mmCIF file of C-alpha atoms in Angstrom:
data_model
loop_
_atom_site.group_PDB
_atom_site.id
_atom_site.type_symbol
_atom_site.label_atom_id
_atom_site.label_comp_id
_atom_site.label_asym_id
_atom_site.label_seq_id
_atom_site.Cartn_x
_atom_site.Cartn_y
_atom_site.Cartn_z
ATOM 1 C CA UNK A 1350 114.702 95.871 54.799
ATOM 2 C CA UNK A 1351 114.364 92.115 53.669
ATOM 3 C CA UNK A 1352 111.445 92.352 51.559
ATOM 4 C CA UNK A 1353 111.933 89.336 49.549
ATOM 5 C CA UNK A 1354 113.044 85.568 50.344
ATOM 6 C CA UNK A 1355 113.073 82.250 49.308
ATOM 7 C CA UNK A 1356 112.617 79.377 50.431
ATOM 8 C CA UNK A 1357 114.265 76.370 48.237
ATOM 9 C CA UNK A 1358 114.218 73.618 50.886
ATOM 10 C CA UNK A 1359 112.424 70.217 51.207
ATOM 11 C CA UNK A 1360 110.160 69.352 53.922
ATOM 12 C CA UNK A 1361 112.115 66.856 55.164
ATOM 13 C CA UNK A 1362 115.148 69.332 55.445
ATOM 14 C CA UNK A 1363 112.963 71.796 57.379
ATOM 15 C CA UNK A 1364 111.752 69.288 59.661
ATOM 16 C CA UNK A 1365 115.433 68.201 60.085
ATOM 17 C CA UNK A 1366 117.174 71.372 60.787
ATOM 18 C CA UNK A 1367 114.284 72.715 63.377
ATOM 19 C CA UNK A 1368 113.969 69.435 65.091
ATOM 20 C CA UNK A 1369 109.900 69.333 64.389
ATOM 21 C CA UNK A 1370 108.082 66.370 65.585
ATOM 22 C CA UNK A 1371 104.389 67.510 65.350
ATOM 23 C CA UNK A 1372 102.249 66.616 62.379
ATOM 24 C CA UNK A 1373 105.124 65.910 60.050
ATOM 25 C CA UNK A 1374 103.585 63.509 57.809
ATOM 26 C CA UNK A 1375 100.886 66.494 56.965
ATOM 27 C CA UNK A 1376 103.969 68.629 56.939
ATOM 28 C CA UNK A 1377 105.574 67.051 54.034
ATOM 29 C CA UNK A 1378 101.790 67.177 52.345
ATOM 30 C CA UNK A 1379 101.551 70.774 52.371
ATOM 31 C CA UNK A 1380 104.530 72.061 52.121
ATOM 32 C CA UNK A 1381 106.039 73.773 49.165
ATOM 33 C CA UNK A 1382 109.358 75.428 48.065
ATOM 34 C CA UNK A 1383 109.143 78.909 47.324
ATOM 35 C CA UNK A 1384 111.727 80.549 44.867
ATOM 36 C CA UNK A 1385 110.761 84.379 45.216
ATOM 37 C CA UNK A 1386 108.572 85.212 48.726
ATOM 38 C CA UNK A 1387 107.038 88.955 48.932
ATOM 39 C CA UNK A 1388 105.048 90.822 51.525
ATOM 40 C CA UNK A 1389 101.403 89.407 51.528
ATOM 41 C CA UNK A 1390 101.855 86.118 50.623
ATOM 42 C CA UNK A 1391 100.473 82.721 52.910
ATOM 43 C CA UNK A 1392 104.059 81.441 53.444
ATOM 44 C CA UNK A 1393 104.851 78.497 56.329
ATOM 45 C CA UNK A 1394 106.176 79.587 59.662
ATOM 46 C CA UNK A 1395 106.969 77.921 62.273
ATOM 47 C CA UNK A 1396 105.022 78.570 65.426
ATOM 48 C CA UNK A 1397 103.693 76.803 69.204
ATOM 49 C CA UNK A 1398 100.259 75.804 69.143
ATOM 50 C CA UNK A 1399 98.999 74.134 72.619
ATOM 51 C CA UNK A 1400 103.358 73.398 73.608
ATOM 52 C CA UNK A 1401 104.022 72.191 70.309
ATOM 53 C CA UNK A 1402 106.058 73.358 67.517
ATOM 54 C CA UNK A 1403 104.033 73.195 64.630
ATOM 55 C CA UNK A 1404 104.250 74.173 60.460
ATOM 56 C CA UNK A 1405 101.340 76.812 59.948
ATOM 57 C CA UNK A 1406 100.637 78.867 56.730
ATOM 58 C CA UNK A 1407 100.204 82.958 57.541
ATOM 59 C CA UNK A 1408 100.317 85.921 54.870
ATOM 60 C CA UNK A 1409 103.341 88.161 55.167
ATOM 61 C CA UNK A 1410 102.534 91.324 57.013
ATOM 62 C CA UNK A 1411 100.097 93.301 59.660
ATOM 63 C CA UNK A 1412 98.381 95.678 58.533
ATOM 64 C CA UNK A 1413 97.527 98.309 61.179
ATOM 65 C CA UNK A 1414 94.518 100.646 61.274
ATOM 66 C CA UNK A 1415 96.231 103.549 62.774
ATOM 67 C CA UNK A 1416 99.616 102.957 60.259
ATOM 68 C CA UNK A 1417 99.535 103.497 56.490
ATOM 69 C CA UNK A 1418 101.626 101.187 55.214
ATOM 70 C CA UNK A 1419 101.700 97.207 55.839
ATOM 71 C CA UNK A 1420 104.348 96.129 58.572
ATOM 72 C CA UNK A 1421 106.409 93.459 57.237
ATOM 73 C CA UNK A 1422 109.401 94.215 59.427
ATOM 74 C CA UNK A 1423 109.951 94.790 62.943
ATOM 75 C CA UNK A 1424 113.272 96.930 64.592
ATOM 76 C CA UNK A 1425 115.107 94.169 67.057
ATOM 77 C CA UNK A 1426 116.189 97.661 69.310
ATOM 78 C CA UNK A 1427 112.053 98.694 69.396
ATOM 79 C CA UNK A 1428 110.929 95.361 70.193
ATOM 80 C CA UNK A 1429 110.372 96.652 73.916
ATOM 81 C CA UNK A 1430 110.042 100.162 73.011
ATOM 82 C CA UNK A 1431 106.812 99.989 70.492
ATOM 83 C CA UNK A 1432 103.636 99.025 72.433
ATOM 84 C CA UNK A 1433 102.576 97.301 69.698
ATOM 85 C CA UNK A 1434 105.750 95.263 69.748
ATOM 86 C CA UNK A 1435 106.086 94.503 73.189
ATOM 87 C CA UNK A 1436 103.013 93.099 73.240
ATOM 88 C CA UNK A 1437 103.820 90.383 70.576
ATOM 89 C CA UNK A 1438 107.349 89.556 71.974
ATOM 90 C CA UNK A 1439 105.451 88.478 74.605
ATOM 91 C CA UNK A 1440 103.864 85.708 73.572
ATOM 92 C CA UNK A 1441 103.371 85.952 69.545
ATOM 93 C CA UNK A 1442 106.229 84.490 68.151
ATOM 94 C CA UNK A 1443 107.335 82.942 65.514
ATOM 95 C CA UNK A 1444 109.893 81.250 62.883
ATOM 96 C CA UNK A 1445 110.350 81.648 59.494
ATOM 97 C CA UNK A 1446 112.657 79.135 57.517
ATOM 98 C CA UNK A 1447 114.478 80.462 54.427
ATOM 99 C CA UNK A 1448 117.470 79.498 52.324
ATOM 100 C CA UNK A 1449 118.312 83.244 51.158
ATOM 101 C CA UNK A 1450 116.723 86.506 50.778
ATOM 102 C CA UNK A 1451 117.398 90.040 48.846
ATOM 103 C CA UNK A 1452 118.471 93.324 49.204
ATOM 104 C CA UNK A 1453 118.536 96.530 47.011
ATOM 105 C CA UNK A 1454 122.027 98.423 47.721
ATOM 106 C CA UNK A 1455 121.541 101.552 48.952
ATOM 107 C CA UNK A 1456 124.692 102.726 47.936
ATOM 108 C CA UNK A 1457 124.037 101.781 44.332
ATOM 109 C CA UNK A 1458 121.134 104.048 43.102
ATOM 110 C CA UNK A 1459 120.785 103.426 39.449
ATOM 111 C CA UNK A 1460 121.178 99.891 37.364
ATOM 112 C CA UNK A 1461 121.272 96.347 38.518
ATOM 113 C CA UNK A 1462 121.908 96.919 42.344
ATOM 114 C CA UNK A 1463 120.167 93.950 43.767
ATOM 115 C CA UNK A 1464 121.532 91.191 45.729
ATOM 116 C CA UNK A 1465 121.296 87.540 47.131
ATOM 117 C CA UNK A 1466 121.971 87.025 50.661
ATOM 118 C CA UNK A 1467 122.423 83.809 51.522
ATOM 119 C CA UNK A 1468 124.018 81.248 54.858
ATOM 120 C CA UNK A 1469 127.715 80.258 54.575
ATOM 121 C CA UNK A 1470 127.362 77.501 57.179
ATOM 122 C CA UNK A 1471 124.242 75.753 56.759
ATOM 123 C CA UNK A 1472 121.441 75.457 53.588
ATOM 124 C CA UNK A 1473 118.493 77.154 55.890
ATOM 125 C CA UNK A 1474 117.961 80.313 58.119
ATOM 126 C CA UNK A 1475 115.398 80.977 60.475
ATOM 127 C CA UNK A 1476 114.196 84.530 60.915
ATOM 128 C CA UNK A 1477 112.693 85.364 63.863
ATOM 129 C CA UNK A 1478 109.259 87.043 63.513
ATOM 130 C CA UNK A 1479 106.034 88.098 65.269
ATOM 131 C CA UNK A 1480 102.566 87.081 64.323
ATOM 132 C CA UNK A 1481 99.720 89.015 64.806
ATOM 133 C CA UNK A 1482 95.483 89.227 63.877
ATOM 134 C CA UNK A 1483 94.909 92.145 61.745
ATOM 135 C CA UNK A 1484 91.475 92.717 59.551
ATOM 136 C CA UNK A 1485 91.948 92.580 55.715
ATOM 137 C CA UNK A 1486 90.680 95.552 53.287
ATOM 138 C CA UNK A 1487 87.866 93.137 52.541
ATOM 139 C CA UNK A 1488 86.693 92.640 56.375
ATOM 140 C CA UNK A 1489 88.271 89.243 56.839
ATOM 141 C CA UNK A 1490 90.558 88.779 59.864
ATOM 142 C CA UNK A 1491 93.527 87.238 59.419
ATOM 143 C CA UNK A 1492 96.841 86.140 60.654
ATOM 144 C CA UNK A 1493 99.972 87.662 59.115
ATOM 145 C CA UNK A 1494 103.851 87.614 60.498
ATOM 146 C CA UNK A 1495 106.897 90.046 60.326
ATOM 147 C CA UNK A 1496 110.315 89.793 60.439
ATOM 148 C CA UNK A 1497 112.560 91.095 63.278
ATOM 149 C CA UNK A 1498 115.707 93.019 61.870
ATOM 150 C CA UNK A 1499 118.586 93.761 63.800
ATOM 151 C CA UNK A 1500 122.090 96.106 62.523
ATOM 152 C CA UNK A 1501 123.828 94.547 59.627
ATOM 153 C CA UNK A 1502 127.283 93.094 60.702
ATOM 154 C CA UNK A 1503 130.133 95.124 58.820
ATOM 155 C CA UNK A 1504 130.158 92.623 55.944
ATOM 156 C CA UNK A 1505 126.443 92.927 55.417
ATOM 157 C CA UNK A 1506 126.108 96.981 55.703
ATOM 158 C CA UNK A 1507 128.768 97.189 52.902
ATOM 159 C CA UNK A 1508 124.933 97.143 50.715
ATOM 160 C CA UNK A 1509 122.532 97.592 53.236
ATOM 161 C CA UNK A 1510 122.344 98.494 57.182
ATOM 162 C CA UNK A 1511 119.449 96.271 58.448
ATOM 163 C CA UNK A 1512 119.400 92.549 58.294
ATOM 164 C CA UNK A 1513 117.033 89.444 59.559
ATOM 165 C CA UNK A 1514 117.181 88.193 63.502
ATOM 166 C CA UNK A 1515 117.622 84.517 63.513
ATOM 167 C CA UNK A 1516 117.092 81.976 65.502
ATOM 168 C CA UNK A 1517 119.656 79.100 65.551
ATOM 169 C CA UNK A 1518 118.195 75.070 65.948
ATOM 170 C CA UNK A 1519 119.329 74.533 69.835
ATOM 171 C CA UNK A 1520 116.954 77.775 70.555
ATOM 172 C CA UNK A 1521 113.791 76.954 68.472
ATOM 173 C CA UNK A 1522 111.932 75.441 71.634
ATOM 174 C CA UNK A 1523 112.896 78.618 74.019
ATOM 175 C CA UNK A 1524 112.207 81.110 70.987
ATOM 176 C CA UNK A 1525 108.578 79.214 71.141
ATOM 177 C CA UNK A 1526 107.964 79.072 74.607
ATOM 178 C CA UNK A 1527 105.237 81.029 75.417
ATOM 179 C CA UNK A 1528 106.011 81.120 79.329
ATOM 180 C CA UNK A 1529 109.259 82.833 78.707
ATOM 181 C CA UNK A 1530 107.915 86.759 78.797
ATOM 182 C CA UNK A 1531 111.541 87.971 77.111
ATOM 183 C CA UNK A 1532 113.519 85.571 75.076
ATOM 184 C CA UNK A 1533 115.311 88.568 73.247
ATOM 185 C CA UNK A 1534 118.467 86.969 74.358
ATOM 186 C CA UNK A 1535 117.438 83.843 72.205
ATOM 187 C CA UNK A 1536 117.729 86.262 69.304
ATOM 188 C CA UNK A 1537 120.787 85.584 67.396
ATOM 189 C CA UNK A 1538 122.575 88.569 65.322
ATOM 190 C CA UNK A 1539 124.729 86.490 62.441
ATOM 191 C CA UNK A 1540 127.877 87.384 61.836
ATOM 192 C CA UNK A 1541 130.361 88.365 59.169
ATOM 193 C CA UNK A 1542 131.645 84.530 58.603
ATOM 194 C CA UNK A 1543 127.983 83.689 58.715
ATOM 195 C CA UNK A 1544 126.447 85.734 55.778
ATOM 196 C CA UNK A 1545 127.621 86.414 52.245
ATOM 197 C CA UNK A 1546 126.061 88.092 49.204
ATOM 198 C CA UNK A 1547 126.211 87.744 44.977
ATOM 199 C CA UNK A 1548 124.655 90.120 42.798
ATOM 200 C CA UNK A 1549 121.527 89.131 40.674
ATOM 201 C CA UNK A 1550 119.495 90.462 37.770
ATOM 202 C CA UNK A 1551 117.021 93.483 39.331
ATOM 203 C CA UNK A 1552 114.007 91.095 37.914
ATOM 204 C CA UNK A 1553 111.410 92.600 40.220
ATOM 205 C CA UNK A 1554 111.205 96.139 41.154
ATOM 206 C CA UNK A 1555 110.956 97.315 45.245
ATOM 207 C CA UNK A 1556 107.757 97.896 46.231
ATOM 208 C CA UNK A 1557 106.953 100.599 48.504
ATOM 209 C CA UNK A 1558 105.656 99.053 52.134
ATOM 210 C CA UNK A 1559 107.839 99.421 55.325
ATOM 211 C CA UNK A 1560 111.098 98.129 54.842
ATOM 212 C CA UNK A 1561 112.437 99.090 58.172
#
C-alpha cells in the first residue's frame, strides 16, 4: 500500500503548514519538489533532532536482515504488536509531507487501474512514519523511513483497503516528542470528506516490495 507519492509543494508552503522554525533559510536551499516519489529514494521528512523539528533527507525504506523484502510500510494495528515496531513508535518518529500519492485498484486487474489520491481540504498531507538505521547491500549504514497505514475509510477502500496515517499541523510537536512513549492517539485516520481519487495513465508499473 502507498508505494508512490509526490510531493509538489514549495518550501515555504511546507514550512507554513507544519509550523517549522528550525533552519528554514537552509530549508528553502535544499529543498526540492518531487513529482513521482518511490521506495528507496533520499526524500525530506520531517523529524526532532535535540527538541527541534527539523527538515532531514532519508531514503525510503528499512531493509531488514532477517526479512526479504524492503519495509516501506508499517500496519497502524501492529505498531505495538511487531517488536520491531514498538520499538520505533517509541521514540523514532517521523513526518513525511506530500501533496498526493497512488494506488493500483485491486479490484481492477487488467488495463489502466491506477489512481491519484489526493487532500480535499488542504494542498499538503503529512504521513506519519518511522525511521530507522539499517545497513545497505553495499555495507553502508543508513537511515531510511516508512509509512504507517491504517484501514481505508469506505470512500477510499472502494480501490484499495489500506491508506497513509497522518498527522494533522496542531499535532506535529506531540507526534515529535520524543518523551511521549505512545502518541498513537496523535495518529489521525482521514476521512471520507477528507480524501478523494482521479484515475491516471498506469505510466510506471508496481514494483514488488512490501506494500502492506
Amino acid at each position: 500500500m502507498c508505494g508512490r507519492y509526490a510531493l509538489n509543494a514549495t518550501a515555504s508552503q511546507v514550512i507554513e503548514y507544519f509550523n517549522l522554525r528550525y533552519e528554514t533559510d537552509q530549508i528553502r536551499r535544499e529543498f526540492r519538489e518531487e513529482k513521482e516519489v518511490f521506495p528507496t529514494k533520499v526524500e525530506p521528512i520531517i523529524r526532532s533532532i535535540d527538541g527541534q523539528a527539523i527538515v532531514d533527507y532519508l531514503s525510503w525504506g528499512v531493509k531488514y536482515e532477517w526479512i526479504p523484502k524492503l519495509q516501506i510500510n508499517a500496519r497502524f494495528d501492529k505498531l505495538t504488536k511487531f517488536k520491531t515496531w514498538a520499538s520505533l513508535i517509541k521514540r523514532n518518529r517521523c513526518i513525511i509531507p506530500a501533496t498526493s500519492y497512488w494506488e493500483w485498484s485491486e479490484l481492477e486487474l487488467k488495463g489502466n487501474n491506477r489512481y491519484e489520491l489526493y487532500p480535499l481540504k488542504t494542498d499538503i498531507m503529512g504521513f506519519a512514519g518511522l525511521t530507522d538505521t539499517f545497513i545497505d547491500r553495499h555495507g553502508i549504514k543508513r537511515i531510511g523511513f516508512i509509512l504507517i497505514t491504517t484501514d481505508a475509510n469506505p470512500h477510499i477502500a472502494e480501490i484499495h483497503d489500506r491508506q497513509p496515517a497522518m498527522i494533522l499541523p496542531e499535532n506535529v510537536g506531540s507526534w515529535l516528542d520524543d518523551s511521549i512513549s505512545d502518541p498513537r492517539e496523535y495518529i489521525h485516520h482521514a476521512g471520507e470528506d477528507e480524501l478523494e481519487y482521479k484515475k491516471v495513465p498506469n505510466k510506471i508499473d508496481q514494483i514488488e516490495l512490501n506494500f502492506d
